[in-house]
PDB file of C-alpha atoms in Angstrom:
ATOM      1  CA  UNK A   1      89.171 -13.984  68.441  1.00 94.00           C
ATOM      2  CA  UNK A   2      90.697 -14.896  71.615  1.00 96.00           C
ATOM      3  CA  UNK A   3      89.672 -15.557  75.154  1.00 97.00           C
ATOM      4  CA  UNK A   4      91.202 -12.228  76.097  1.00 96.00           C
ATOM      5  CA  UNK A   5      88.416 -10.522  73.927  1.00 96.00           C
ATOM      6  CA  UNK A   6      85.732 -11.763  76.225  1.00 95.00           C
ATOM      7  CA  UNK A   7      87.368 -10.110  79.247  1.00 94.00           C
ATOM      8  CA  UNK A   8      88.498  -6.641  80.449  1.00 93.00           C
ATOM      9  CA  UNK A   9      92.099  -5.707  81.512  1.00 90.00           C
ATOM     10  CA  UNK A  10      92.780  -7.118  84.768  1.00 93.00           C
ATOM     11  CA  UNK A  11      90.065  -9.772  84.443  1.00 96.00           C
ATOM     12  CA  UNK A  12      90.398 -13.180  86.198  1.00 97.00           C
ATOM     13  CA  UNK A  13      90.383 -16.494  84.603  1.00 97.00           C
ATOM     14  CA  UNK A  14      88.320 -19.322  86.353  1.00 97.00           C
ATOM     15  CA  UNK A  15      88.328 -22.889  85.498  1.00 96.00           C
ATOM     16  CA  UNK A  16      85.687 -25.603  86.026  1.00 95.00           C
ATOM     17  CA  UNK A  17      85.610 -29.285  85.199  1.00 92.00           C
ATOM     18  CA  UNK A  18      82.783 -30.203  82.801  1.00 93.00           C
ATOM     19  CA  UNK A  19      81.636 -33.259  80.788  1.00 92.00           C
ATOM     20  CA  UNK A  20      81.490 -31.241  77.495  1.00 93.00           C
ATOM     21  CA  UNK A  21      81.313 -27.988  75.800  1.00 94.00           C
ATOM     22  CA  UNK A  22      78.832 -25.281  76.140  1.00 94.00           C
ATOM     23  CA  UNK A  23      75.660 -26.005  74.078  1.00 90.00           C
ATOM     24  CA  UNK A  24      71.986 -25.417  73.785  1.00 88.00           C
ATOM     25  CA  UNK A  25      71.409 -28.784  75.451  1.00 88.00           C
ATOM     26  CA  UNK A  26      73.014 -27.456  78.784  1.00 92.00           C
ATOM     27  CA  UNK A  27      73.261 -23.457  78.208  1.00 89.00           C
ATOM     28  CA  UNK A  28      74.367 -22.711  81.866  1.00 89.00           C
ATOM     29  CA  UNK A  29      77.004 -23.329  84.375  1.00 92.00           C
ATOM     30  CA  UNK A  30      75.735 -25.915  86.971  1.00 91.00           C
ATOM     31  CA  UNK A  31      76.886 -27.199  90.238  1.00 90.00           C
ATOM     32  CA  UNK A  32      76.039 -29.737  93.081  1.00 88.00           C
ATOM     33  CA  UNK A  33      77.042 -27.523  96.046  1.00 86.00           C
ATOM     34  CA  UNK A  34      75.441 -24.141  96.752  1.00 88.00           C
ATOM     35  CA  UNK A  35      78.879 -23.109  98.095  1.00 88.00           C
ATOM     36  CA  UNK A  36      80.098 -23.016  94.563  1.00 90.00           C
ATOM     37  CA  UNK A  37      77.689 -20.438  93.725  1.00 88.00           C
ATOM     38  CA  UNK A  38      78.465 -18.486  96.681  1.00 90.00           C
ATOM     39  CA  UNK A  39      82.243 -18.345  95.706  1.00 91.00           C
ATOM     40  CA  UNK A  40      81.435 -17.257  92.152  1.00 92.00           C
ATOM     41  CA  UNK A  41      79.137 -14.429  93.496  1.00 90.00           C
ATOM     42  CA  UNK A  42      81.909 -13.169  95.811  1.00 92.00           C
ATOM     43  CA  UNK A  43      84.604 -13.387  93.233  1.00 94.00           C
ATOM     44  CA  UNK A  44      83.489 -13.490  89.688  1.00 95.00           C
ATOM     45  CA  UNK A  45      82.633 -10.084  88.098  1.00 92.00           C
ATOM     46  CA  UNK A  46      80.382 -10.297  85.156  1.00 87.00           C
ATOM     47  CA  UNK A  47      81.847  -8.423  82.033  1.00 86.00           C
ATOM     48  CA  UNK A  48      85.373  -8.530  83.435  1.00 93.00           C
ATOM     49  CA  UNK A  49      86.127 -12.262  84.274  1.00 96.00           C
ATOM     50  CA  UNK A  50      85.745 -15.433  82.134  1.00 97.00           C
ATOM     51  CA  UNK A  51      85.104 -19.195  83.239  1.00 97.00           C
ATOM     52  CA  UNK A  52      86.976 -21.916  81.015  1.00 97.00           C
ATOM     53  CA  UNK A  53      85.556 -25.535  80.801  1.00 97.00           C
ATOM     54  CA  UNK A  54      88.068 -28.240  81.285  1.00 96.00           C
ATOM     55  CA  UNK A  55      86.970 -31.612  80.134  1.00 94.00           C
ATOM     56  CA  UNK A  56      86.972 -34.468  82.691  1.00 92.00           C
ATOM     57  CA  UNK A  57      89.034 -37.744  82.260  1.00 92.00           C
ATOM     58  CA  UNK A  58      86.044 -39.886  82.819  1.00 91.00           C
ATOM     59  CA  UNK A  59      85.104 -41.730  79.681  1.00 90.00           C
ATOM     60  CA  UNK A  60      81.576 -42.444  80.996  1.00 87.00           C
ATOM     61  CA  UNK A  61      80.786 -38.696  81.531  1.00 89.00           C
ATOM     62  CA  UNK A  62      82.989 -36.982  78.855  1.00 92.00           C
ATOM     63  CA  UNK A  63      82.029 -39.147  75.919  1.00 91.00           C
ATOM     64  CA  UNK A  64      84.156 -37.446  73.323  1.00 94.00           C
ATOM     65  CA  UNK A  65      87.895 -38.526  73.816  1.00 94.00           C
ATOM     66  CA  UNK A  66      88.951 -35.134  72.167  1.00 96.00           C
ATOM     67  CA  UNK A  67      87.315 -33.314  75.220  1.00 96.00           C
ATOM     68  CA  UNK A  68      88.911 -35.220  77.884  1.00 95.00           C
ATOM     69  CA  UNK A  69      91.522 -33.242  79.913  1.00 95.00           C
ATOM     70  CA  UNK A  70      91.297 -30.307  77.305  1.00 96.00           C
ATOM     71  CA  UNK A  71      90.352 -26.770  77.381  1.00 97.00           C
ATOM     72  CA  UNK A  72      87.092 -26.721  75.447  1.00 96.00           C
ATOM     73  CA  UNK A  73      84.879 -23.680  76.105  1.00 96.00           C
ATOM     74  CA  UNK A  74      84.871 -20.166  77.718  1.00 97.00           C
ATOM     75  CA  UNK A  75      81.951 -18.341  79.099  1.00 96.00           C
ATOM     76  CA  UNK A  76      80.905 -15.348  80.950  1.00 93.00           C
ATOM     77  CA  UNK A  77      78.102 -15.666  83.522  1.00 91.00           C
ATOM     78  CA  UNK A  78      75.861 -13.723  85.754  1.00 86.00           C
ATOM     79  CA  UNK A  79      76.967 -14.368  89.145  1.00 88.00           C
ATOM     80  CA  UNK A  80      74.427 -12.434  91.018  1.00 82.00           C
ATOM     81  CA  UNK A  81      71.639 -14.805  90.920  1.00 80.00           C
ATOM     82  CA  UNK A  82      71.715 -18.560  91.407  1.00 84.00           C
ATOM     83  CA  UNK A  83      68.987 -20.182  89.351  1.00 84.00           C
ATOM     84  CA  UNK A  84      67.162 -23.385  89.221  1.00 87.00           C
ATOM     85  CA  UNK A  85      68.845 -25.634  86.587  1.00 89.00           C
ATOM     86  CA  UNK A  86      65.478 -27.305  85.713  1.00 87.00           C
ATOM     87  CA  UNK A  87      64.429 -23.759  84.540  1.00 82.00           C
ATOM     88  CA  UNK A  88      67.346 -23.301  82.245  1.00 84.00           C
ATOM     89  CA  UNK A  89      67.985 -26.692  80.607  1.00 87.00           C
ATOM     90  CA  UNK A  90      65.459 -27.915  78.125  1.00 86.00           C
ATOM     91  CA  UNK A  91      62.974 -30.205  79.472  1.00 87.00           C
ATOM     92  CA  UNK A  92      63.875 -33.165  77.626  1.00 90.00           C
ATOM     93  CA  UNK A  93      67.421 -33.028  78.451  1.00 89.00           C
ATOM     94  CA  UNK A  94      66.579 -32.354  82.154  1.00 89.00           C
ATOM     95  CA  UNK A  95      64.251 -35.423  82.175  1.00 91.00           C
ATOM     96  CA  UNK A  96      66.801 -37.559  80.752  1.00 91.00           C
ATOM     97  CA  UNK A  97      69.468 -36.266  83.031  1.00 90.00           C
ATOM     98  CA  UNK A  98      67.426 -36.893  86.112  1.00 88.00           C
ATOM     99  CA  UNK A  99      66.581 -40.425  85.107  1.00 90.00           C
ATOM    100  CA  UNK A 100      70.235 -41.249  84.838  1.00 88.00           C
ATOM    101  CA  UNK A 101      71.837 -39.067  87.336  1.00 88.00           C
ATOM    102  CA  UNK A 102      69.278 -37.723  89.749  1.00 88.00           C
ATOM    103  CA  UNK A 103      69.055 -34.160  90.751  1.00 86.00           C
ATOM    104  CA  UNK A 104      72.784 -34.039  90.902  1.00 86.00           C
ATOM    105  CA  UNK A 105      73.088 -30.221  89.716  1.00 88.00           C
ATOM    106  CA  UNK A 106      70.354 -28.382  91.193  1.00 90.00           C
ATOM    107  CA  UNK A 107      71.987 -24.842  90.943  1.00 90.00           C
ATOM    108  CA  UNK A 108      73.017 -23.005  87.912  1.00 90.00           C
ATOM    109  CA  UNK A 109      74.251 -19.636  86.766  1.00 89.00           C
ATOM    110  CA  UNK A 110      73.039 -18.004  83.367  1.00 86.00           C
ATOM    111  CA  UNK A 111      75.681 -17.719  80.582  1.00 90.00           C
ATOM    112  CA  UNK A 112      75.842 -14.216  79.170  1.00 85.00           C
ATOM    113  CA  UNK A 113      78.129 -14.945  76.385  1.00 90.00           C
ATOM    114  CA  UNK A 114      79.688 -18.326  75.188  1.00 94.00           C
ATOM    115  CA  UNK A 115      82.533 -19.452  72.992  1.00 96.00           C
ATOM    116  CA  UNK A 116      84.202 -22.782  72.046  1.00 96.00           C
ATOM    117  CA  UNK A 117      87.887 -22.972  72.127  1.00 96.00           C
ATOM    118  CA  UNK A 118      89.235 -23.871  68.494  1.00 96.00           C
ATOM    119  CA  UNK A 119      89.773 -27.537  68.111  1.00 90.00           C
ATOM    120  CA  UNK A 120      90.213 -30.265  67.681  1.00 91.00           C
ATOM    121  CA  UNK A 121      92.892 -30.870  68.833  1.00 95.00           C
ATOM    122  CA  UNK A 122      91.968 -28.790  71.870  1.00 97.00           C
ATOM    123  CA  UNK A 123      94.648 -27.411  74.111  1.00 96.00           C
ATOM    124  CA  UNK A 124      95.862 -30.000  76.750  1.00 96.00           C
ATOM    125  CA  UNK A 125      95.046 -28.652  80.279  1.00 95.00           C
ATOM    126  CA  UNK A 126      98.219 -30.243  81.566  1.00 94.00           C
ATOM    127  CA  UNK A 127     100.389 -28.513  79.066  1.00 96.00           C
ATOM    128  CA  UNK A 128      98.536 -25.109  79.368  1.00 97.00           C
ATOM    129  CA  UNK A 129      97.702 -24.730  83.072  1.00 96.00           C
ATOM    130  CA  UNK A 130      99.806 -27.444  84.841  1.00 96.00           C
ATOM    131  CA  UNK A 131      99.482 -26.051  88.203  1.00 95.00           C
ATOM    132  CA  UNK A 132      95.918 -24.789  88.168  1.00 95.00           C
ATOM    133  CA  UNK A 133      95.060 -28.482  86.500  1.00 94.00           C
ATOM    134  CA  UNK A 134      96.600 -30.275  89.418  1.00 93.00           C
ATOM    135  CA  UNK A 135      94.754 -28.250  92.112  1.00 93.00           C
ATOM    136  CA  UNK A 136      91.349 -29.827  90.711  1.00 91.00           C
ATOM    137  CA  UNK A 137      92.509 -32.999  92.659  1.00 87.00           C
ATOM    138  CA  UNK A 138      92.654 -31.093  95.942  1.00 88.00           C
ATOM    139  CA  UNK A 139      89.663 -32.275  98.117  1.00 84.00           C
ATOM    140  CA  UNK A 140      88.496 -28.546  98.841  1.00 82.00           C
ATOM    141  CA  UNK A 141      88.268 -27.886  94.998  1.00 85.00           C
ATOM    142  CA  UNK A 142      86.236 -31.109  94.097  1.00 82.00           C
ATOM    143  CA  UNK A 143      83.303 -30.081  91.970  1.00 80.00           C
ATOM    144  CA  UNK A 144      84.228 -26.466  92.363  1.00 87.00           C
ATOM    145  CA  UNK A 145      86.155 -23.805  90.570  1.00 92.00           C
ATOM    146  CA  UNK A 146      89.868 -22.939  90.513  1.00 94.00           C
ATOM    147  CA  UNK A 147      91.724 -19.899  89.178  1.00 95.00           C
ATOM    148  CA  UNK A 148      94.565 -19.776  86.664  1.00 96.00           C
ATOM    149  CA  UNK A 149      97.279 -17.275  87.747  1.00 96.00           C
ATOM    150  CA  UNK A 150      99.970 -15.427  86.199  1.00 95.00           C
ATOM    151  CA  UNK A 151     101.678 -17.025  83.126  1.00 96.00           C
ATOM    152  CA  UNK A 152      98.689 -19.799  83.044  1.00 97.00           C
ATOM    153  CA  UNK A 153      96.202 -16.983  83.101  1.00 97.00           C
ATOM    154  CA  UNK A 154      98.125 -15.311  80.107  1.00 96.00           C
ATOM    155  CA  UNK A 155      98.430 -18.553  78.322  1.00 97.00           C
ATOM    156  CA  UNK A 156      94.620 -19.185  78.423  1.00 96.00           C
ATOM    157  CA  UNK A 157      93.863 -15.668  77.352  1.00 97.00           C
ATOM    158  CA  UNK A 158      95.762 -16.070  74.105  1.00 96.00           C
ATOM    159  CA  UNK A 159      93.789 -19.219  73.012  1.00 97.00           C
ATOM    160  CA  UNK A 160      91.681 -18.940  69.917  1.00 97.00           C
ATOM    161  CA  UNK A 161      87.897 -19.119  70.271  1.00 97.00           C
ATOM    162  CA  UNK A 162      84.885 -19.431  68.308  1.00 96.00           C
ATOM    163  CA  UNK A 163      81.955 -17.268  69.546  1.00 95.00           C
ATOM    164  CA  UNK A 164      78.479 -19.007  69.703  1.00 92.00           C
ATOM    165  CA  UNK A 165      74.854 -17.978  70.402  1.00 87.00           C
ATOM    166  CA  UNK A 166      72.864 -19.902  72.823  1.00 82.00           C
ATOM    167  CA  UNK A 167      69.184 -20.791  72.249  1.00 76.00           C
ATOM    168  CA  UNK A 168      67.777 -19.785  75.645  1.00 70.00           C
ATOM    169  CA  UNK A 169      64.409 -20.616  77.378  1.00 64.00           C
ATOM    170  CA  UNK A 170      62.220 -17.478  77.232  1.00 67.00           C
ATOM    171  CA  UNK A 171      62.215 -16.699  80.832  1.00 63.00           C
ATOM    172  CA  UNK A 172      66.188 -16.781  80.879  1.00 67.00           C
ATOM    173  CA  UNK A 173      66.145 -14.341  77.933  1.00 64.00           C
ATOM    174  CA  UNK A 174      63.875 -12.029  79.511  1.00 64.00           C
ATOM    175  CA  UNK A 175      66.037 -12.140  82.545  1.00 60.00           C
ATOM    176  CA  UNK A 176      69.299 -11.391  80.637  1.00 60.00           C
ATOM    177  CA  UNK A 177      67.506  -8.603  78.633  1.00 62.00           C
ATOM    178  CA  UNK A 178      66.290  -6.885  81.889  1.00 58.00           C
ATOM    179  CA  UNK A 179      69.983  -7.440  83.296  1.00 58.00           C
ATOM    180  CA  UNK A 180      71.359  -5.719  79.999  1.00 61.00           C
ATOM    181  CA  UNK A 181      68.877  -2.647  80.038  1.00 60.00           C
ATOM    182  CA  UNK A 182      70.085  -1.892  83.556  1.00 55.00           C
ATOM    183  CA  UNK A 183      73.862  -2.341  83.007  1.00 59.00           C
ATOM    184  CA  UNK A 184      76.028   0.495  84.500  1.00 61.00           C
ATOM    185  CA  UNK A 185      77.712   0.670  81.012  1.00 64.00           C
ATOM    186  CA  UNK A 186      74.507   1.832  79.304  1.00 66.00           C
ATOM    187  CA  UNK A 187      74.278   5.712  78.927  1.00 72.00           C
ATOM    188  CA  UNK A 188      72.789   7.090  81.977  1.00 74.00           C
ATOM    189  CA  UNK A 189      70.924   9.749  79.896  1.00 73.00           C
ATOM    190  CA  UNK A 190      69.285   7.064  77.872  1.00 73.00           C
ATOM    191  CA  UNK A 191      68.350   5.058  80.894  1.00 71.00           C
ATOM    192  CA  UNK A 192      66.844   8.374  82.315  1.00 76.00           C
ATOM    193  CA  UNK A 193      64.809   9.128  79.100  1.00 76.00           C
ATOM    194  CA  UNK A 194      63.485   5.517  78.899  1.00 76.00           C
ATOM    195  CA  UNK A 195      62.566   5.573  82.485  1.00 75.00           C
ATOM    196  CA  UNK A 196      60.619   8.744  81.941  1.00 79.00           C
ATOM    197  CA  UNK A 197      58.930   7.224  78.860  1.00 78.00           C
ATOM    198  CA  UNK A 198      57.922   3.985  80.700  1.00 79.00           C
ATOM    199  CA  UNK A 199      56.379   6.074  83.478  1.00 81.00           C
ATOM    200  CA  UNK A 200      54.424   8.171  80.998  1.00 80.00           C
ATOM    201  CA  UNK A 201      52.954   4.980  79.647  1.00 82.00           C
ATOM    202  CA  UNK A 202      52.000   3.657  83.072  1.00 81.00           C
ATOM    203  CA  UNK A 203      50.580   7.026  84.063  1.00 80.00           C
ATOM    204  CA  UNK A 204      48.303   6.917  80.954  1.00 78.00           C
ATOM    205  CA  UNK A 205      47.149   3.421  81.780  1.00 82.00           C
ATOM    206  CA  UNK A 206      46.358   4.319  85.271  1.00 80.00           C
ATOM    207  CA  UNK A 207      44.442   7.407  84.193  1.00 76.00           C
ATOM    208  CA  UNK A 208      42.115   5.098  82.076  1.00 78.00           C
ATOM    209  CA  UNK A 209      38.393   5.714  82.883  1.00 77.00           C
ATOM    210  CA  UNK A 210      38.995   8.925  84.880  1.00 75.00           C
ATOM    211  CA  UNK A 211      36.622  11.688  84.031  1.00 72.00           C
ATOM    212  CA  UNK A 212      37.852  15.204  83.510  1.00 68.00           C
ATOM    213  CA  UNK A 213      37.448  17.522  80.385  1.00 72.00           C
ATOM    214  CA  UNK A 214      37.288  14.295  78.513  1.00 71.00           C
ATOM    215  CA  UNK A 215      37.128  10.582  79.606  1.00 73.00           C
ATOM    216  CA  UNK A 216      40.453   8.799  79.196  1.00 72.00           C
ATOM    217  CA  UNK A 217      40.185   5.578  77.441  1.00 78.00           C
ATOM    218  CA  UNK A 218      40.905   2.223  79.216  1.00 81.00           C
ATOM    219  CA  UNK A 219      44.393   1.189  78.331  1.00 79.00           C
ATOM    220  CA  UNK A 220      46.616  -1.840  79.088  1.00 78.00           C
ATOM    221  CA  UNK A 221      50.319  -2.164  79.255  1.00 80.00           C
ATOM    222  CA  UNK A 222      53.125  -4.364  80.839  1.00 81.00           C
ATOM    223  CA  UNK A 223      54.534  -3.462  83.949  1.00 81.00           C
ATOM    224  CA  UNK A 224      57.068  -0.749  84.380  1.00 80.00           C
ATOM    225  CA  UNK A 225      60.137  -3.062  84.162  1.00 80.00           C
ATOM    226  CA  UNK A 226      59.030  -4.844  81.059  1.00 82.00           C
ATOM    227  CA  UNK A 227      58.435  -1.297  79.440  1.00 81.00           C
ATOM    228  CA  UNK A 228      61.889  -0.263  80.470  1.00 81.00           C
ATOM    229  CA  UNK A 229      63.242  -3.292  78.624  1.00 82.00           C
ATOM    230  CA  UNK A 230      61.016  -2.625  75.538  1.00 83.00           C
ATOM    231  CA  UNK A 231      62.013   0.747  75.266  1.00 83.00           C
ATOM    232  CA  UNK A 232      65.732   0.053  75.611  1.00 83.00           C
ATOM    233  CA  UNK A 233      65.444  -2.485  72.885  1.00 84.00           C
ATOM    234  CA  UNK A 234      63.891  -0.009  70.583  1.00 83.00           C
ATOM    235  CA  UNK A 235      66.696   2.567  71.396  1.00 81.00           C
ATOM    236  CA  UNK A 236      69.302  -0.168  70.516  1.00 84.00           C
ATOM    237  CA  UNK A 237      67.545  -1.168  67.400  1.00 86.00           C
ATOM    238  CA  UNK A 238      67.390   2.348  66.136  1.00 85.00           C
ATOM    239  CA  UNK A 239      70.993   3.035  67.105  1.00 81.00           C
ATOM    240  CA  UNK A 240      69.998   6.318  68.953  1.00 80.00           C
ATOM    241  CA  UNK A 241      68.306   7.860  65.898  1.00 80.00           C
ATOM    242  CA  UNK A 242      64.801   9.197  65.069  1.00 79.00           C
ATOM    243  CA  UNK A 243      62.969   6.509  63.264  1.00 76.00           C
ATOM    244  CA  UNK A 244      61.207   9.290  61.117  1.00 75.00           C
ATOM    245  CA  UNK A 245      63.890  11.637  60.174  1.00 75.00           C
ATOM    246  CA  UNK A 246      66.972   9.576  60.878  1.00 76.00           C
ATOM    247  CA  UNK A 247      68.535  12.345  62.973  1.00 74.00           C
ATOM    248  CA  UNK A 248      70.465  11.554  66.307  1.00 75.00           C
ATOM    249  CA  UNK A 249      68.070  11.738  69.394  1.00 73.00           C
ATOM    250  CA  UNK A 250      69.866  13.735  72.077  1.00 66.00           C
ATOM    251  CA  UNK A 251      69.166  13.029  75.700  1.00 67.00           C
ATOM    252  CA  UNK A 252      69.212  15.350  78.582  1.00 63.00           C
ATOM    253  CA  UNK A 253      69.764  18.709  76.731  1.00 57.00           C
ATOM    254  CA  UNK A 254      66.600  20.163  77.530  1.00 54.00           C
ATOM    255  CA  UNK A 255      65.391  20.854  73.928  1.00 51.00           C
ATOM    256  CA  UNK A 256      61.852  19.961  73.192  1.00 46.00           C
ATOM    257  CA  UNK A 257      62.605  19.658  69.468  1.00 42.00           C
ATOM    258  CA  UNK A 258      64.922  16.571  70.505  1.00 49.00           C
ATOM    259  CA  UNK A 259      63.012  15.007  73.219  1.00 53.00           C
ATOM    260  CA  UNK A 260      61.859  11.328  72.531  1.00 53.00           C
ATOM    261  CA  UNK A 261      58.249  10.966  72.294  1.00 56.00           C
ATOM    262  CA  UNK A 262      55.972   8.226  73.668  1.00 53.00           C
ATOM    263  CA  UNK A 263      53.052   9.450  71.710  1.00 53.00           C
ATOM    264  CA  UNK A 264      51.705   6.737  69.520  1.00 51.00           C
ATOM    265  CA  UNK A 265      51.722   7.059  65.622  1.00 46.00           C
ATOM    266  CA  UNK A 266      48.629   5.241  64.407  1.00 40.00           C
ATOM    267  CA  UNK A 267      50.104   3.037  61.713  1.00 38.00           C
ATOM    268  CA  UNK A 268      53.211   1.819  63.621  1.00 37.00           C
ATOM    269  CA  UNK A 269      52.053   1.658  67.447  1.00 36.00           C
ATOM    270  CA  UNK A 270      52.453  -1.793  69.063  1.00 37.00           C
ATOM    271  CA  UNK A 271      49.433  -3.579  70.381  1.00 35.00           C
ATOM    272  CA  UNK A 272      49.514  -4.919  73.996  1.00 34.00           C
ATOM    273  CA  UNK A 273      46.465  -6.715  75.181  1.00 36.00           C
ATOM    274  CA  UNK A 274      44.440  -5.159  72.565  1.00 39.00           C
ATOM    275  CA  UNK A 275      45.334  -1.517  73.358  1.00 39.00           C
ATOM    276  CA  UNK A 276      47.766   0.869  71.745  1.00 40.00           C
ATOM    277  CA  UNK A 277      49.763   2.141  74.744  1.00 40.00           C
ATOM    278  CA  UNK A 278      53.531   1.594  73.762  1.00 40.00           C
ATOM    279  CA  UNK A 279      55.538   3.500  71.116  1.00 44.00           C
ATOM    280  CA  UNK A 280      56.676   1.418  68.236  1.00 43.00           C
ATOM    281  CA  UNK A 281      59.367   3.996  67.415  1.00 48.00           C
ATOM    282  CA  UNK A 282      61.542   6.572  69.043  1.00 50.00           C
ATOM    283  CA  UNK A 283      61.049  10.014  67.471  1.00 53.00           C
ATOM    284  CA  UNK A 284      61.712  13.671  68.120  1.00 49.00           C
ATOM    285  CA  UNK A 285      58.825  15.837  69.247  1.00 47.00           C
ATOM    286  CA  UNK A 286      57.963  19.275  67.975  1.00 40.00           C
ATOM    287  CA  UNK A 287      57.360  22.311  70.181  1.00 35.00           C
ATOM    288  CA  UNK A 288      53.787  22.273  69.512  1.00 32.00           C
ATOM    289  CA  UNK A 289      52.304  21.817  72.890  1.00 34.00           C
ATOM    290  CA  UNK A 290      49.138  23.067  74.665  1.00 32.00           C
ATOM    291  CA  UNK A 291      49.425  24.557  78.244  1.00 31.00           C
ATOM    292  CA  UNK A 292      46.733  23.863  80.643  1.00 34.00           C
ATOM    293  CA  UNK A 293      45.254  26.188  83.118  1.00 34.00           C
ATOM    294  CA  UNK A 294      47.689  24.955  85.695  1.00 37.00           C
ATOM    295  CA  UNK A 295      50.784  25.442  83.423  1.00 39.00           C
ATOM    296  CA  UNK A 296      51.359  21.880  82.766  1.00 38.00           C
ATOM    297  CA  UNK A 297      52.232  20.797  79.136  1.00 36.00           C
ATOM    298  CA  UNK A 298      49.994  18.554  77.189  1.00 35.00           C
ATOM    299  CA  UNK A 299      49.095  17.378  73.692  1.00 33.00           C
ATOM    300  CA  UNK A 300      52.658  16.778  72.442  1.00 31.00           C
ATOM    301  CA  UNK A 301      52.774  16.492  68.576  1.00 31.00           C
ATOM    302  CA  UNK A 302      55.200  14.637  66.704  1.00 31.00           C
ATOM    303  CA  UNK A 303      57.352  16.046  63.766  1.00 27.00           C
TER     304      UNK A 303
END
């Protein structure tokens, strides 16, 4: 796998001076000046561009000699939100960093995907990107990011990498999962069906305690956005197939036989706050429905 595989055609290659490779100890791109984040928000496009770590020359900060002045990691980031570094970095690492350096890197952006460039020996920055590497010394670029252009961009894109998974804190994982569920690349009909199902669950919860022909039970559920993420995760895990019959779930075709259902199945429903309110599976529904006096459908039965 190469750096180019982390990008889209026409993607840009940004460079940032770092003390070491991307890792669980510091699983984010951090910076001292808010202006660096503003630049990335303007110019970096998630899923299209890549940011490459260049090891510093300082032996006090870049402890491993094989990382100094070398191209060592490649990441893609979420540029639309600047986060507090202390909420991303593990608490013990943040405490140790603060004791030694103070609150030197208060701002960060979450890393979506990460890879280490194959080494040692790691590619030398002054050989692969001489012009871009020299630009780090310009006052305007101190502590910031620079861009590799033309032949230097192509040279970085051809570098071999080893993808890695980061062990992120729970709130960061939740944020990235929400971002993924709302991605414009996800099938719009799937998102529409998920939104409908999540809203149905919320509606059931809100009707708890209402008196009609029957008394609706009191139910509990996460908020709408969390439900949306949960249902997207289930759709992805089931690969768009019915969990009972294995058939493909069609979205947006108007067929009741292929409408994804939120009706719970007793042995497999997920408990939330002690009440069964969320589907544990996606499944097709039958056409067995009762019609109320006002014409609305109810009592959906699953196959």
